[in-house]
């Protein structure tokens, strides 16, 4: 089984925080920008940082390595990164530069009324960068699309047409019982043309679009972040629920996109669920894929071995039976993004969106769902579940009248570079959001 325990990395995180604090103190324009992001949308500038460029007079390689950063080679350039933490990368250069990442460079420039000295890279290419001089150093704003390097991208007319066609095909793909098969075929085709990193980025951008059509809290929060020119640049992970019989096929789809398997959670005896976390080496996307598991499946390699249908449905299986799998009709169960937790919670509540009690409240991680978006339940699905004994007549009637809990927006704050999850907290929220319990 692929199991990992991610450490807390306080020294590395402290170095990054101190560097940002110093940069903001010496550059009031960026400090004011950070304040606006925080006040209006709860977004922390620290969660948008793509990388730093630092002269040795400000930060030595020895200091980076002392806190656990290791030197890697990115297209012939030495780049330092922490192998076990969710922290920015570092390059060595003549001028001090803070680089933040957004989803659209043009939107960011317009919304923030910022005129950089230069813009490099073609629109919609793998890497676009705008750079402007500050009193102390430089600010750079970048857009990455499935690319980890630093070379300005080029986009041919042929590739532009291919991208437009790919996006349209993802938008209109089937979301019925054949969804996983069509998605697999499209993924294989587009990975061969676009490369795994770009194909993954394009797919999940469309998936976030679909998810937002079904979740009001996410639409409201996204609108706020768009008004700041950020988009979903602060996304943390995407959560996909799957029926047992489709889970292995879903893992195959993620593998086709080039995702790497990270830690796995098993809580079969505890809460009837399991999950596989995946991360992409070129895209920023992280996936949390969960599924019903039974107690006797502790040692089953459920990410690769097909799972047979269970006689009884757990929280995840029932959700899929009511709404469809996330890869199909339902869309994502939730998108999680990074914030100042208290600030974004206050903004959501102030604007009419309930936030549930935190299901994780630890020194290095805090998480909570918005109140669930209630979705109507198809009569045929209700009747099938009632006939099979998965729900009671009373529950079936409630689902017909009120619908059932669908998706959430998840708000999260991380400290100390921690990039993992909390199994006990996830178990608690899965139990709490079971459709049979929610009224």
Short mmCIF file of C-alpha atoms in Angstrom, two decimals:
data_model
loop_
_atom_site.label_atom_id
_atom_site.label_comp_id
_atom_site.label_asym_id
_atom_site.label_seq_id
_atom_site.Cartn_x
_atom_site.Cartn_y
_atom_site.Cartn_z
CA UNK A 1 0.00 0.00 0.00
CA UNK A 2 1.19 3.52 -0.75
CA UNK A 3 1.21 5.23 2.62
CA UNK A 4 3.00 8.47 3.48
CA UNK A 5 3.03 10.70 6.51
CA UNK A 6 3.83 14.27 5.61
CA UNK A 7 5.91 16.14 8.19
CA UNK A 8 5.45 19.60 9.58
CA UNK A 9 8.31 21.79 8.31
CA UNK A 10 8.32 24.84 10.61
CA UNK A 11 11.87 26.01 9.85
CA UNK A 12 11.33 26.06 6.08
CA UNK A 13 7.92 27.71 6.47
CA UNK A 14 9.36 30.32 8.83
CA UNK A 15 12.06 31.19 6.31
CA UNK A 16 9.44 31.71 3.59
CA UNK A 17 7.20 33.77 5.88
CA UNK A 18 10.07 35.97 7.00
CA UNK A 19 11.15 36.61 3.42
CA UNK A 20 7.62 37.62 2.41
CA UNK A 21 7.23 39.86 5.45
CA UNK A 22 10.46 41.65 4.60
CA UNK A 23 9.48 42.01 0.93
CA UNK A 24 6.11 43.50 1.81
CA UNK A 25 7.66 45.89 4.33
CA UNK A 26 10.00 47.24 1.64
CA UNK A 27 7.39 47.37 -1.18
CA UNK A 28 4.19 49.14 -0.16
CA UNK A 29 2.43 48.50 -3.49
CA UNK A 30 2.60 44.75 -2.99
CA UNK A 31 1.65 45.12 0.66
CA UNK A 32 -1.48 47.04 -0.33
CA UNK A 33 -2.27 44.36 -2.93
CA UNK A 34 -1.93 41.64 -0.30
CA UNK A 35 -4.26 43.55 1.99
CA UNK A 36 -6.94 43.83 -0.73
CA UNK A 37 -6.78 40.12 -1.54
CA UNK A 38 -7.18 39.29 2.14
CA UNK A 39 -9.90 41.80 2.95
CA UNK A 40 -12.08 41.15 -0.10
CA UNK A 41 -11.72 37.40 -0.59
CA UNK A 42 -9.79 35.97 2.36
CA UNK A 43 -6.91 35.04 0.04
CA UNK A 44 -3.41 35.11 1.51
CA UNK A 45 -0.67 36.35 -0.82
CA UNK A 46 1.54 33.58 0.57
CA UNK A 47 -0.76 30.99 -1.04
CA UNK A 48 -0.28 32.54 -4.49
CA UNK A 49 3.53 32.48 -4.52
CA UNK A 50 4.91 30.49 -7.43
CA UNK A 51 8.58 31.02 -6.65
CA UNK A 52 11.20 33.43 -5.37
CA UNK A 53 14.29 34.72 -7.15
CA UNK A 54 16.84 35.72 -4.52
CA UNK A 55 20.36 37.16 -4.72
CA UNK A 56 22.88 35.51 -2.43
CA UNK A 57 23.14 38.78 -0.47
CA UNK A 58 19.57 38.23 0.74
CA UNK A 59 19.44 34.46 1.11
CA UNK A 60 22.26 31.96 0.71
CA UNK A 61 22.02 28.49 -0.73
CA UNK A 62 23.33 27.21 2.60
CA UNK A 63 20.33 28.76 4.40
CA UNK A 64 17.95 27.11 1.96
CA UNK A 65 19.57 23.73 2.39
CA UNK A 66 19.66 24.11 6.18
CA UNK A 67 15.84 24.18 6.28
CA UNK A 68 15.47 21.16 3.99
CA UNK A 69 15.41 22.65 0.50
CA UNK A 70 17.15 20.50 -2.09
CA UNK A 71 18.67 21.51 -5.41
CA UNK A 72 16.90 20.23 -8.51
CA UNK A 73 17.52 20.79 -12.20
CA UNK A 74 14.76 22.49 -14.20
CA UNK A 75 15.69 22.74 -17.88
CA UNK A 76 19.35 23.23 -16.97
CA UNK A 77 18.72 25.77 -14.19
CA UNK A 78 19.29 24.99 -10.50
CA UNK A 79 16.05 25.37 -8.53
CA UNK A 80 15.63 24.71 -4.81
CA UNK A 81 12.46 23.14 -3.45
CA UNK A 82 11.33 21.32 -0.34
CA UNK A 83 10.56 17.66 -1.12
CA UNK A 84 8.06 17.25 1.72
CA UNK A 85 6.39 20.64 2.08
CA UNK A 86 3.86 22.78 0.25
CA UNK A 87 6.14 25.81 -0.12
CA UNK A 88 7.43 28.01 -2.96
CA UNK A 89 10.49 27.11 -5.02
CA UNK A 90 13.65 29.24 -5.09
CA UNK A 91 15.96 30.42 -7.86
CA UNK A 92 19.17 32.38 -7.47
CA UNK A 93 19.40 35.64 -9.44
CA UNK A 94 20.81 39.14 -9.47
CA UNK A 95 17.56 40.85 -8.43
CA UNK A 96 15.15 40.00 -5.63
CA UNK A 97 11.83 38.95 -7.17
CA UNK A 98 8.52 37.74 -5.79
CA UNK A 99 6.57 35.71 -8.35
CA UNK A 100 2.89 34.97 -7.86
CA UNK A 101 0.71 32.74 -10.02
CA UNK A 102 -2.79 33.54 -11.31
CA UNK A 103 -5.13 32.00 -13.87
CA UNK A 104 -5.27 34.89 -16.35
CA UNK A 105 -2.52 37.46 -16.77
CA UNK A 106 -4.69 39.86 -18.74
CA UNK A 107 -7.42 39.80 -16.09
CA UNK A 108 -4.94 40.33 -13.27
CA UNK A 109 -3.36 43.34 -14.97
CA UNK A 110 -6.75 44.90 -15.69
CA UNK A 111 -8.30 44.29 -12.28
CA UNK A 112 -5.26 45.51 -10.38
CA UNK A 113 -4.47 48.39 -12.75
CA UNK A 114 -0.87 47.32 -12.86
CA UNK A 115 1.36 48.17 -15.81
CA UNK A 116 4.43 45.90 -15.83
CA UNK A 117 7.60 46.84 -17.65
CA UNK A 118 7.52 43.72 -19.76
CA UNK A 119 5.29 40.78 -20.60
CA UNK A 120 6.83 37.64 -22.01
CA UNK A 121 5.22 34.53 -23.42
CA UNK A 122 2.30 34.13 -25.81
CA UNK A 123 -1.26 34.31 -24.54
CA UNK A 124 -2.52 30.81 -23.62
CA UNK A 125 0.94 29.32 -23.88
CA UNK A 126 2.46 27.10 -21.19
CA UNK A 127 4.12 30.04 -19.41
CA UNK A 128 3.34 33.76 -19.43
CA UNK A 129 5.13 36.26 -17.22
CA UNK A 130 4.75 39.95 -16.45
CA UNK A 131 7.55 41.72 -14.55
CA UNK A 132 7.66 45.16 -12.96
CA UNK A 133 10.33 47.00 -10.94
CA UNK A 134 9.66 47.89 -7.31
CA UNK A 135 11.54 50.10 -4.84
CA UNK A 136 13.25 46.94 -3.59
CA UNK A 137 13.32 44.18 -6.17
CA UNK A 138 10.69 43.10 -8.67
CA UNK A 139 7.18 41.68 -8.79
CA UNK A 140 6.39 39.01 -11.36
CA UNK A 141 2.97 37.54 -12.14
CA UNK A 142 2.85 34.27 -14.06
CA UNK A 143 0.35 31.92 -15.61
CA UNK A 144 1.37 28.26 -15.81
CA UNK A 145 -0.41 25.61 -17.78
CA UNK A 146 1.04 22.18 -17.08
CA UNK A 147 4.64 23.40 -17.11
CA UNK A 148 7.25 23.61 -14.34
CA UNK A 149 9.98 25.62 -16.08
CA UNK A 150 10.58 29.34 -16.53
CA UNK A 151 10.89 29.88 -20.28
CA UNK A 152 8.27 32.14 -21.91
CA UNK A 153 5.91 30.00 -23.93
CA UNK A 154 5.07 30.08 -27.62
CA UNK A 155 1.70 29.12 -29.06
CA UNK A 156 1.28 28.29 -32.72
CA UNK A 157 -1.99 28.80 -34.57
CA UNK A 158 -2.25 25.04 -34.94
CA UNK A 159 -1.94 24.51 -31.18
CA UNK A 160 -4.43 27.29 -30.48
CA UNK A 161 -7.03 25.48 -32.59
CA UNK A 162 -6.23 22.18 -30.88
CA UNK A 163 -6.71 23.76 -27.44
CA UNK A 164 -10.02 25.36 -28.36
CA UNK A 165 -11.27 22.06 -29.72
CA UNK A 166 -10.07 20.18 -26.63
CA UNK A 167 -11.88 22.55 -24.28
CA UNK A 168 -15.11 22.28 -26.19
CA UNK A 169 -14.90 18.49 -26.24
CA UNK A 170 -14.36 18.40 -22.48
CA UNK A 171 -17.28 20.77 -21.93
CA UNK A 172 -19.76 18.66 -23.92
CA UNK A 173 -18.49 15.21 -22.94
CA UNK A 174 -20.98 12.65 -21.79
CA UNK A 175 -21.77 12.57 -18.08
CA UNK A 176 -24.05 9.52 -18.08
CA UNK A 177 -23.05 5.92 -17.32
CA UNK A 178 -20.57 6.04 -20.23
CA UNK A 179 -18.78 9.09 -18.78
CA UNK A 180 -15.68 7.29 -17.56
CA UNK A 181 -15.15 5.48 -20.87
CA UNK A 182 -15.45 8.64 -22.95
CA UNK A 183 -13.23 10.58 -20.55
CA UNK A 184 -10.59 7.85 -20.82
CA UNK A 185 -10.65 7.95 -24.61
CA UNK A 186 -10.45 11.76 -24.67
CA UNK A 187 -7.62 11.77 -22.14
CA UNK A 188 -5.54 9.30 -24.14
CA UNK A 189 -6.04 11.33 -27.29
CA UNK A 190 -5.30 14.74 -25.77
CA UNK A 191 -2.33 13.62 -23.69
CA UNK A 192 -0.71 12.37 -26.89
CA UNK A 193 -1.19 15.82 -28.49
CA UNK A 194 -0.84 18.27 -25.60
CA UNK A 195 1.36 16.36 -23.20
CA UNK A 196 0.23 15.09 -19.80
CA UNK A 197 0.72 18.32 -17.87
CA UNK A 198 -1.20 20.58 -20.24
CA UNK A 199 -3.94 18.01 -20.81
CA UNK A 200 -4.46 17.69 -17.03
CA UNK A 201 -4.61 21.45 -16.53
CA UNK A 202 -7.16 21.86 -19.32
CA UNK A 203 -9.34 19.03 -18.02
CA UNK A 204 -9.51 20.33 -14.46
CA UNK A 205 -10.19 23.91 -15.56
CA UNK A 206 -13.32 22.60 -17.30
CA UNK A 207 -14.19 20.42 -14.31
CA UNK A 208 -14.09 23.49 -12.06
CA UNK A 209 -16.44 25.25 -14.48
CA UNK A 210 -18.93 22.39 -14.27
CA UNK A 211 -18.61 22.18 -10.48
CA UNK A 212 -19.42 25.88 -10.12
CA UNK A 213 -22.64 25.52 -12.11
CA UNK A 214 -23.84 23.31 -9.24
CA UNK A 215 -22.56 25.20 -6.20
CA UNK A 216 -23.60 28.75 -5.29
CA UNK A 217 -20.98 29.30 -2.59
CA UNK A 218 -18.21 28.39 -5.02
CA UNK A 219 -19.64 30.70 -7.68
CA UNK A 220 -19.79 33.59 -5.22
CA UNK A 221 -16.25 33.01 -3.96
CA UNK A 222 -14.90 32.63 -7.49
CA UNK A 223 -16.55 35.89 -8.54
CA UNK A 224 -14.78 37.65 -5.69
CA UNK A 225 -11.46 36.16 -6.68
CA UNK A 226 -12.04 37.04 -10.32
CA UNK A 227 -12.68 40.64 -9.32
CA UNK A 228 -9.16 40.57 -7.90
CA UNK A 229 -7.80 38.92 -11.05
CA UNK A 230 -6.89 35.65 -9.33
CA UNK A 231 -9.27 32.94 -10.52
CA UNK A 232 -8.82 29.66 -8.64
CA UNK A 233 -5.04 30.15 -8.38
CA UNK A 234 -5.27 29.16 -4.70
CA UNK A 235 -6.87 25.75 -5.27
CA UNK A 236 -5.61 23.05 -2.93
CA UNK A 237 -7.27 19.84 -4.09
CA UNK A 238 -10.17 18.47 -6.12
CA UNK A 239 -12.38 15.77 -4.57
CA UNK A 240 -13.97 13.05 -6.67
CA UNK A 241 -16.42 10.53 -5.28
CA UNK A 242 -16.81 7.22 -7.04
CA UNK A 243 -18.92 4.11 -6.88
CA UNK A 244 -16.94 1.00 -5.98
CA UNK A 245 -17.31 -0.58 -9.41
CA UNK A 246 -15.93 2.52 -11.18
CA UNK A 247 -13.05 3.33 -8.83
CA UNK A 248 -10.32 1.34 -10.60
CA UNK A 249 -11.33 2.92 -13.93
CA UNK A 250 -11.11 6.35 -12.34
CA UNK A 251 -7.59 5.58 -11.10
CA UNK A 252 -6.69 4.54 -14.63
CA UNK A 253 -7.97 7.88 -15.93
CA UNK A 254 -5.83 9.80 -13.44
CA UNK A 255 -2.81 7.67 -14.39
CA UNK A 256 -3.38 8.47 -18.06
CA UNK A 257 -3.13 12.16 -17.22
CA UNK A 258 0.22 11.48 -15.53
CA UNK A 259 -0.83 11.76 -11.88
CA UNK A 260 1.39 10.11 -9.30
CA UNK A 261 -0.03 8.15 -6.39
CA UNK A 262 0.59 9.74 -3.00
CA UNK A 263 -0.76 8.63 0.38
CA UNK A 264 -3.73 6.36 0.75
CA UNK A 265 -6.33 6.43 3.50
CA UNK A 266 -8.22 3.46 4.80
CA UNK A 267 -11.03 3.92 7.29
CA UNK A 268 -13.19 0.94 6.43
CA UNK A 269 -13.76 -0.25 9.98
CA UNK A 270 -13.91 3.33 11.26
CA UNK A 271 -16.21 5.05 8.79
CA UNK A 272 -16.66 2.84 5.75
CA UNK A 273 -14.49 4.78 3.33
CA UNK A 274 -11.07 4.84 1.70
CA UNK A 275 -9.27 7.41 -0.43
CA UNK A 276 -6.34 7.74 -2.77
CA UNK A 277 -4.50 11.05 -3.00
CA UNK A 278 -2.77 11.85 -6.28
CA UNK A 279 -0.52 14.72 -7.35
CA UNK A 280 0.64 15.82 -10.77
CA UNK A 281 4.36 16.42 -11.32
CA UNK A 282 3.80 19.16 -13.94
CA UNK A 283 0.38 20.59 -13.15
CA UNK A 284 -0.47 22.01 -9.70
CA UNK A 285 -3.48 19.74 -9.41
CA UNK A 286 -3.96 17.44 -6.40
CA UNK A 287 -6.85 14.93 -6.32
CA UNK A 288 -8.58 13.33 -3.35
CA UNK A 289 -10.55 10.34 -4.66
CA UNK A 290 -12.76 8.58 -2.13
CA UNK A 291 -14.87 5.42 -2.22
CA UNK A 292 -16.86 3.11 0.08
CA UNK A 293 -14.77 0.36 1.69
CA UNK A 294 -15.72 -2.44 4.05
CA UNK A 295 -13.73 -3.50 7.15
CA UNK A 296 -12.35 -6.67 5.55
CA UNK A 297 -10.74 -4.67 2.72
CA UNK A 298 -7.91 -3.29 4.85
CA UNK A 299 -5.22 -4.93 2.72
CA UNK A 300 -6.91 -4.63 -0.65
CA UNK A 301 -5.04 -2.51 -3.23
CA UNK A 302 -8.24 -0.66 -3.99
CA UNK A 303 -6.55 1.83 -6.33
CA UNK A 304 -5.75 -0.94 -8.78
CA UNK A 305 -7.98 -3.93 -8.03
CA UNK A 306 -11.63 -3.65 -9.15
CA UNK A 307 -14.08 -3.46 -6.26
CA UNK A 308 -17.30 -5.42 -6.34
CA UNK A 309 -20.57 -3.68 -5.46
CA UNK A 310 -21.47 -3.87 -1.76
CA UNK A 311 -24.86 -4.96 -0.52
CA UNK A 312 -25.07 -1.85 1.66
CA UNK A 313 -24.05 1.68 0.73
CA UNK A 314 -21.87 3.94 2.86
CA UNK A 315 -21.93 7.73 2.71
CA UNK A 316 -19.96 7.91 -0.54
CA UNK A 317 -21.78 5.08 -2.27
CA UNK A 318 -25.15 6.58 -1.36
CA UNK A 319 -24.06 10.01 -2.63
CA UNK A 320 -23.09 8.45 -5.96
CA UNK A 321 -26.34 6.47 -6.10
CA UNK A 322 -28.34 9.66 -5.50
CA UNK A 323 -26.43 11.99 -7.80
CA UNK A 324 -24.06 9.95 -9.98
CA UNK A 325 -20.28 9.68 -9.74
CA UNK A 326 -18.19 12.85 -9.68
CA UNK A 327 -16.68 12.01 -13.07
CA UNK A 328 -20.23 11.89 -14.40
CA UNK A 329 -23.42 13.77 -13.64
CA UNK A 330 -22.56 14.94 -10.16
CA UNK A 331 -19.26 16.68 -10.76
CA UNK A 332 -16.82 17.25 -7.93
CA UNK A 333 -18.01 16.71 -4.37
CA UNK A 334 -15.93 19.73 -3.37
CA UNK A 335 -13.13 22.01 -4.43
CA UNK A 336 -10.83 23.01 -1.62
CA UNK A 337 -8.83 26.24 -1.72
CA UNK A 338 -6.35 27.90 0.65
CA UNK A 339 -7.28 30.99 2.64
CA UNK A 340 -6.97 32.85 5.85
CA UNK A 341 -9.59 30.53 7.31
CA UNK A 342 -11.20 32.97 9.74
CA UNK A 343 -11.41 35.76 7.19
CA UNK A 344 -12.98 33.75 4.37
CA UNK A 345 -15.41 32.12 6.81
CA UNK A 346 -16.54 35.56 8.01
CA UNK A 347 -16.99 36.78 4.43
CA UNK A 348 -19.02 33.72 3.42
CA UNK A 349 -21.32 33.97 6.44
CA UNK A 350 -21.72 37.73 6.00
CA UNK A 351 -22.93 37.11 2.46
CA UNK A 352 -25.42 34.39 3.31
CA UNK A 353 -23.42 31.17 2.97
CA UNK A 354 -23.35 28.90 6.00
CA UNK A 355 -20.09 27.28 7.05
CA UNK A 356 -20.11 24.02 8.97
CA UNK A 357 -18.08 23.33 12.08
CA UNK A 358 -14.40 22.66 11.23
CA UNK A 359 -13.75 18.95 10.79
CA UNK A 360 -10.02 19.55 11.19
CA UNK A 361 -8.63 22.06 13.66
CA UNK A 362 -4.95 21.30 14.19
CA UNK A 363 -1.85 23.48 14.60
CA UNK A 364 -0.88 22.82 10.97
CA UNK A 365 -4.28 22.36 9.27
CA UNK A 366 -7.80 23.76 9.54
CA UNK A 367 -10.68 22.71 7.25
CA UNK A 368 -14.41 23.23 6.97
CA UNK A 369 -17.20 22.75 4.43
CA UNK A 370 -19.74 25.33 3.46
CA UNK A 371 -23.28 24.10 4.06
CA UNK A 372 -24.17 21.57 1.37
CA UNK A 373 -25.80 22.59 -1.87
CA UNK A 374 -29.06 20.64 -1.96
CA UNK A 375 -29.60 18.89 -5.28
CA UNK A 376 -32.85 17.41 -6.59
CA UNK A 377 -32.88 13.61 -6.76
CA UNK A 378 -34.17 11.80 -9.82
CA UNK A 379 -37.30 9.78 -9.10
CA UNK A 380 -35.85 6.68 -10.76
CA UNK A 381 -32.80 6.82 -8.46
CA UNK A 382 -35.04 7.23 -5.40
CA UNK A 383 -37.22 4.29 -6.38
CA UNK A 384 -34.22 2.05 -7.04
CA UNK A 385 -32.67 2.85 -3.64
CA UNK A 386 -35.97 2.31 -1.85
CA UNK A 387 -36.59 -1.00 -3.58
CA UNK A 388 -33.11 -2.26 -2.71
CA UNK A 389 -33.55 -1.30 0.93
CA UNK A 390 -30.76 1.31 0.95
CA UNK A 391 -33.12 4.05 2.14
CA UNK A 392 -36.40 4.09 4.04
CA UNK A 393 -39.72 5.27 2.69
CA UNK A 394 -39.42 8.33 4.91
CA UNK A 395 -35.96 9.14 3.53
CA UNK A 396 -37.14 8.61 -0.04
CA UNK A 397 -40.00 11.05 0.48
CA UNK A 398 -37.64 13.60 2.01
CA UNK A 399 -35.25 13.30 -0.95
CA UNK A 400 -38.17 13.80 -3.35
CA UNK A 401 -39.36 16.92 -1.52
CA UNK A 402 -36.10 18.52 -0.39
CA UNK A 403 -33.40 16.92 -2.50
CA UNK A 404 -30.17 15.57 -0.98
CA UNK A 405 -26.83 17.07 0.00
CA UNK A 406 -24.71 17.59 -3.10
CA UNK A 407 -21.48 19.59 -3.24
CA UNK A 408 -19.59 21.95 -0.96
CA UNK A 409 -16.86 24.54 -1.15
CA UNK A 410 -14.13 23.64 1.30
CA UNK A 411 -12.07 26.34 3.00
CA UNK A 412 -8.65 25.42 4.30
CA UNK A 413 -5.61 26.96 5.92
CA UNK A 414 -2.23 25.26 6.18
CA UNK A 415 0.72 26.11 8.39
CA UNK A 416 4.33 24.92 8.56
CA UNK A 417 4.33 23.78 4.94
CA UNK A 418 2.12 20.82 5.80
CA UNK A 419 0.72 19.18 2.66
CA UNK A 420 -1.14 16.20 4.10
CA UNK A 421 -4.66 15.43 5.29
CA UNK A 422 -6.31 14.35 8.54
CA UNK A 423 -7.99 10.94 8.38
CA UNK A 424 -9.89 11.33 11.66
CA UNK A 425 -11.31 14.67 10.53
CA UNK A 426 -12.32 13.31 7.14
CA UNK A 427 -14.04 10.34 8.81
CA UNK A 428 -16.00 12.71 11.03
CA UNK A 429 -17.22 14.92 8.20
CA UNK A 430 -18.12 11.91 6.03
CA UNK A 431 -20.32 10.59 8.84
CA UNK A 432 -21.80 14.03 9.46
CA UNK A 433 -22.72 14.64 5.81
CA UNK A 434 -24.36 11.28 5.11
CA UNK A 435 -27.51 12.07 3.11
CA UNK A 436 -29.59 9.83 5.37
CA UNK A 437 -28.77 12.09 8.33
CA UNK A 438 -28.92 15.55 6.76
CA UNK A 439 -32.31 17.19 6.72
#
